Every structure is written in C-alpha cells, then in structure tokens.
PDB file of C-alpha atoms in Angstrom:
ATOM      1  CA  UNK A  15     133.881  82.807  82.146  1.00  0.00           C
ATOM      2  CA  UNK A  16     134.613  81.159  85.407  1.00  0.00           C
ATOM      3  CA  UNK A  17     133.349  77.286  86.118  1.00  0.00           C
ATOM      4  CA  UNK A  18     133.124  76.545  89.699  1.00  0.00           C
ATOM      5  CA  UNK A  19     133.025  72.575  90.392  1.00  0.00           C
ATOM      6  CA  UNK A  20     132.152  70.914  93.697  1.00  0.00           C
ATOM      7  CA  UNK A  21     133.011  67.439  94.756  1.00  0.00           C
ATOM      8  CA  UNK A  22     131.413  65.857  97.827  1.00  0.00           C
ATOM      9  CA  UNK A  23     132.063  63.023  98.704  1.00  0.00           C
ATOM     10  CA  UNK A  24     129.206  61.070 100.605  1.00  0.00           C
ATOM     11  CA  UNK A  25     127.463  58.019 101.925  1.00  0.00           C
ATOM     12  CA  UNK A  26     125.741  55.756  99.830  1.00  0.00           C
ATOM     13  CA  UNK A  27     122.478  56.459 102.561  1.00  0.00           C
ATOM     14  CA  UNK A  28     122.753  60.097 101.860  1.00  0.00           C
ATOM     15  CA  UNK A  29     123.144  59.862  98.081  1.00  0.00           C
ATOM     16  CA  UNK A  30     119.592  60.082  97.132  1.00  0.00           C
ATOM     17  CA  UNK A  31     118.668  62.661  99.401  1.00  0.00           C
ATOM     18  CA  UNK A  32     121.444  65.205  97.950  1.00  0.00           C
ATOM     19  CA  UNK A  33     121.275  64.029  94.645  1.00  0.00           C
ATOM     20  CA  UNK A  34     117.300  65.218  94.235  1.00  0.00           C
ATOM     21  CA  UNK A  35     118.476  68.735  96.455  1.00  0.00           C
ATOM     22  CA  UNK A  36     120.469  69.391  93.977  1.00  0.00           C
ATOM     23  CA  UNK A  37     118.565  68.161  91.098  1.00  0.00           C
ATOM     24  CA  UNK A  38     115.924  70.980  92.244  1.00  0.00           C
ATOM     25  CA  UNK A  39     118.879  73.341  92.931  1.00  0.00           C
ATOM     26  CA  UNK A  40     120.535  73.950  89.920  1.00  0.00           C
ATOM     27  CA  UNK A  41     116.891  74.679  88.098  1.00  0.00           C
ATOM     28  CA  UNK A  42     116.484  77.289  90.085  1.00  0.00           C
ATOM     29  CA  UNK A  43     120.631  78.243  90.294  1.00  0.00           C
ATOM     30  CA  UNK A  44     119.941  78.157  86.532  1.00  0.00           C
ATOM     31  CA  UNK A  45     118.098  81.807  86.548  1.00  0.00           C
ATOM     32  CA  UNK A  46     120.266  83.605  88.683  1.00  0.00           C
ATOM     33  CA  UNK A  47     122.110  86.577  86.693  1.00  0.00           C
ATOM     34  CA  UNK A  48     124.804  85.291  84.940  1.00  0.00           C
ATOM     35  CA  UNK A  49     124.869  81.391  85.714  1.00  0.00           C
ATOM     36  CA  UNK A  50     125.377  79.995  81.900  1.00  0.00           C
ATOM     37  CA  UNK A  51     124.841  76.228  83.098  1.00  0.00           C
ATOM     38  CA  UNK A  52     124.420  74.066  86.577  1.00  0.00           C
ATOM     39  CA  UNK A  53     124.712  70.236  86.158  1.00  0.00           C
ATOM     40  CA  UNK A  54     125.100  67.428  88.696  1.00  0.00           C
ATOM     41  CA  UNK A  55     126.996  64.555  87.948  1.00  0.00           C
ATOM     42  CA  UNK A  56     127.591  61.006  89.473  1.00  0.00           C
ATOM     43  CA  UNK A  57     131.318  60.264  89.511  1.00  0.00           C
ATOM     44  CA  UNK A  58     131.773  56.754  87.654  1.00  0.00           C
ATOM     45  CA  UNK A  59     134.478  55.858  89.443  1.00  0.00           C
ATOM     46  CA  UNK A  60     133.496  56.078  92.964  1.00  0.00           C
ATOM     47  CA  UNK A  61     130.505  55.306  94.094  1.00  0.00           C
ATOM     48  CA  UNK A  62     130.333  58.087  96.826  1.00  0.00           C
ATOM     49  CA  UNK A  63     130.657  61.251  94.717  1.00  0.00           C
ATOM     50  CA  UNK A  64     128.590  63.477  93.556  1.00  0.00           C
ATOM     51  CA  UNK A  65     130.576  66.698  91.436  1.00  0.00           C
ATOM     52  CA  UNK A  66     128.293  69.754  90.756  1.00  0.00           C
ATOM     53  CA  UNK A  67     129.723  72.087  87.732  1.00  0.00           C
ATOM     54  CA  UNK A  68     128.242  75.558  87.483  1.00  0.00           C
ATOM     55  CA  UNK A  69     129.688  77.769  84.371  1.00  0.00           C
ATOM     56  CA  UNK A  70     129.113  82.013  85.632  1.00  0.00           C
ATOM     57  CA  UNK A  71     129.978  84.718  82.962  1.00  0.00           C
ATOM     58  CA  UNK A  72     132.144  86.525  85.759  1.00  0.00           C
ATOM     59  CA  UNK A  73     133.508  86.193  89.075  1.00  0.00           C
ATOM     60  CA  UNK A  74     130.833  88.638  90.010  1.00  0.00           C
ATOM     61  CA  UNK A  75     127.638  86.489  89.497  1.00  0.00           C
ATOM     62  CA  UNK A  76     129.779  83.456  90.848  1.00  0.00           C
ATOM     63  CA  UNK A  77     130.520  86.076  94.114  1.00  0.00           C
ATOM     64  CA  UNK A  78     126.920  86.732  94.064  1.00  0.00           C
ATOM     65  CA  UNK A  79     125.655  83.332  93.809  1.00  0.00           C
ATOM     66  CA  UNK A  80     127.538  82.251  96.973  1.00  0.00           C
ATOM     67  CA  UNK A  81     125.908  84.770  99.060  1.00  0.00           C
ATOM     68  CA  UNK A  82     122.203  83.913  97.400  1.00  0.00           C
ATOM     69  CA  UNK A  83     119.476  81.845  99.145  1.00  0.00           C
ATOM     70  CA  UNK A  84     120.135  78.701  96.939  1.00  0.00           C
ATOM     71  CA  UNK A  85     123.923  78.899  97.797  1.00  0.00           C
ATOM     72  CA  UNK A  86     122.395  78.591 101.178  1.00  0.00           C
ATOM     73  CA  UNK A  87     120.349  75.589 100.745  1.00  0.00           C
ATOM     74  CA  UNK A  88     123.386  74.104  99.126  1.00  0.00           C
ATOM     75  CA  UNK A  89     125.946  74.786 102.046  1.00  0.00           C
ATOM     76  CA  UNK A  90     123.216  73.079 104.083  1.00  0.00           C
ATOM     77  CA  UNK A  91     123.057  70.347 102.375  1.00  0.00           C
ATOM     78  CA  UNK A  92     126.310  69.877 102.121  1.00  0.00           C
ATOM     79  CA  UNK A  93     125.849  69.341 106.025  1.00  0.00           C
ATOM     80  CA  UNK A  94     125.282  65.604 104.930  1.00  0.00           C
ATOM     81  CA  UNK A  95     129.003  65.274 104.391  1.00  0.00           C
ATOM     82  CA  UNK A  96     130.302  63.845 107.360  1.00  0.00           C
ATOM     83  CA  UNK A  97     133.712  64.606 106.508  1.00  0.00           C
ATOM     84  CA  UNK A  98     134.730  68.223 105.804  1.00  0.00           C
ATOM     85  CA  UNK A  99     137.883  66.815 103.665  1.00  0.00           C
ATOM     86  CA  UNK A 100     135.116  65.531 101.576  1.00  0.00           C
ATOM     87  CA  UNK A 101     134.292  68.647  99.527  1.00  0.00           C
ATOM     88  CA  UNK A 102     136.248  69.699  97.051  1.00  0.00           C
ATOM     89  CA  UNK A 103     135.836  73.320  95.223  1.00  0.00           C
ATOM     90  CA  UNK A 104     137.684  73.797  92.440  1.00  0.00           C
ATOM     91  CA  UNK A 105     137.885  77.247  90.213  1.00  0.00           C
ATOM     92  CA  UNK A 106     139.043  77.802  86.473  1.00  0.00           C
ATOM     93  CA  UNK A 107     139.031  80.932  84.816  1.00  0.00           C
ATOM     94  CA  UNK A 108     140.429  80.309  81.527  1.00  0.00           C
ATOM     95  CA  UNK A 109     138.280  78.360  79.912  1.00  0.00           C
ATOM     96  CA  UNK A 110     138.197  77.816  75.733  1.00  0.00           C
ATOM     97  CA  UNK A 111     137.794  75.037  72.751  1.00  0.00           C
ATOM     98  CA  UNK A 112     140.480  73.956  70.442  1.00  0.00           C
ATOM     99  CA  UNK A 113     142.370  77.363  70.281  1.00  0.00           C
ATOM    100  CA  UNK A 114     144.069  76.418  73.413  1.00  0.00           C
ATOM    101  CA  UNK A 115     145.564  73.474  72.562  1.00  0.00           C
ATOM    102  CA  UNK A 116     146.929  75.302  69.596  1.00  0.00           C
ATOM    103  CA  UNK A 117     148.212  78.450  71.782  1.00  0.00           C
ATOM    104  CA  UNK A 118     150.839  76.191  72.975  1.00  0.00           C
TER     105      UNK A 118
END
C-alpha cells in the first residue's frame, strides 16, 4: 500500500472554495482502480492548511491517478496556493498496525 498526503497551505479567502473542490474530489478519486480511501482534513493547528490523504494499493494506481482527469482538477486547484513552498507531498510505502512497533 502506498498513502500519498498533500499539504497546502492557503488563505483563509480561498479556504472554502478548495475545501468543497476537494470535498467533491475525493468522491469521485474514491472509484478510481485501486484508491482504498481519499479524505480531506483541516489541520488544527494552523488555520491555513488543508492536508488531503489518499491510501492506493500500489504505486501503479497512485502513478495512474496523477495522470487522471481528477488529478487534473486537483493540480488546478491547487493554483489557489499563492505560494509554491506551500504544498507539501509526502509518500509512505510501508505502512502497518501494531506489528511494527513490535518489529523493532
């Protein structure tokens, strides 16, 4: 499993506006072939983020994802981000419960 996670960091005026686009977004990222989950989260701690975590059962789907139309849509919006320093991806690849913390 791979989990992709996106920070943006954005204005308070913009907030609402990408917040529903990706509301809509991740419904639909929700079908595509091997996307196990797509939430959007507000950070608590700072009022300007927005972190999107999408969970693919390979690097494949992820890989094919990022070249779909709704990958599209969300590179647009991410237009709304007036600083480019202000998105964050972030990939893991191992990914597991309780047996980890034991494998140590």
């Amino acid at each position: 499993m791979l989990v992709a996670t996106i920070r943006l960091r954005i204005s308070q005026e913009d907030r609402k506006e990408l917040t529903q686009t990706l509301g809509s977004l991740s419904t639909t990222i929700m079908k595509q072939k091997g996307c196990r989950s797509c939430r959007v989260y507000r950070q608590l701690d700072s009022d300007d983020a927005i972190v999107l975590i999408e969970e693919w059962e390979t690097r494949d789907d992820w890989d094919s994802h990022l070249r779909s139309t709704e990958f599209a849509v969300l590179h647009g919006a991410m237009r709304l981000v007036t600083d480019p320093a202000a998105v964050e991806f972030v990939l893991l690849n191992r990914v597991g419960g309780m047996e980890l913390l034991n494998s140590r």
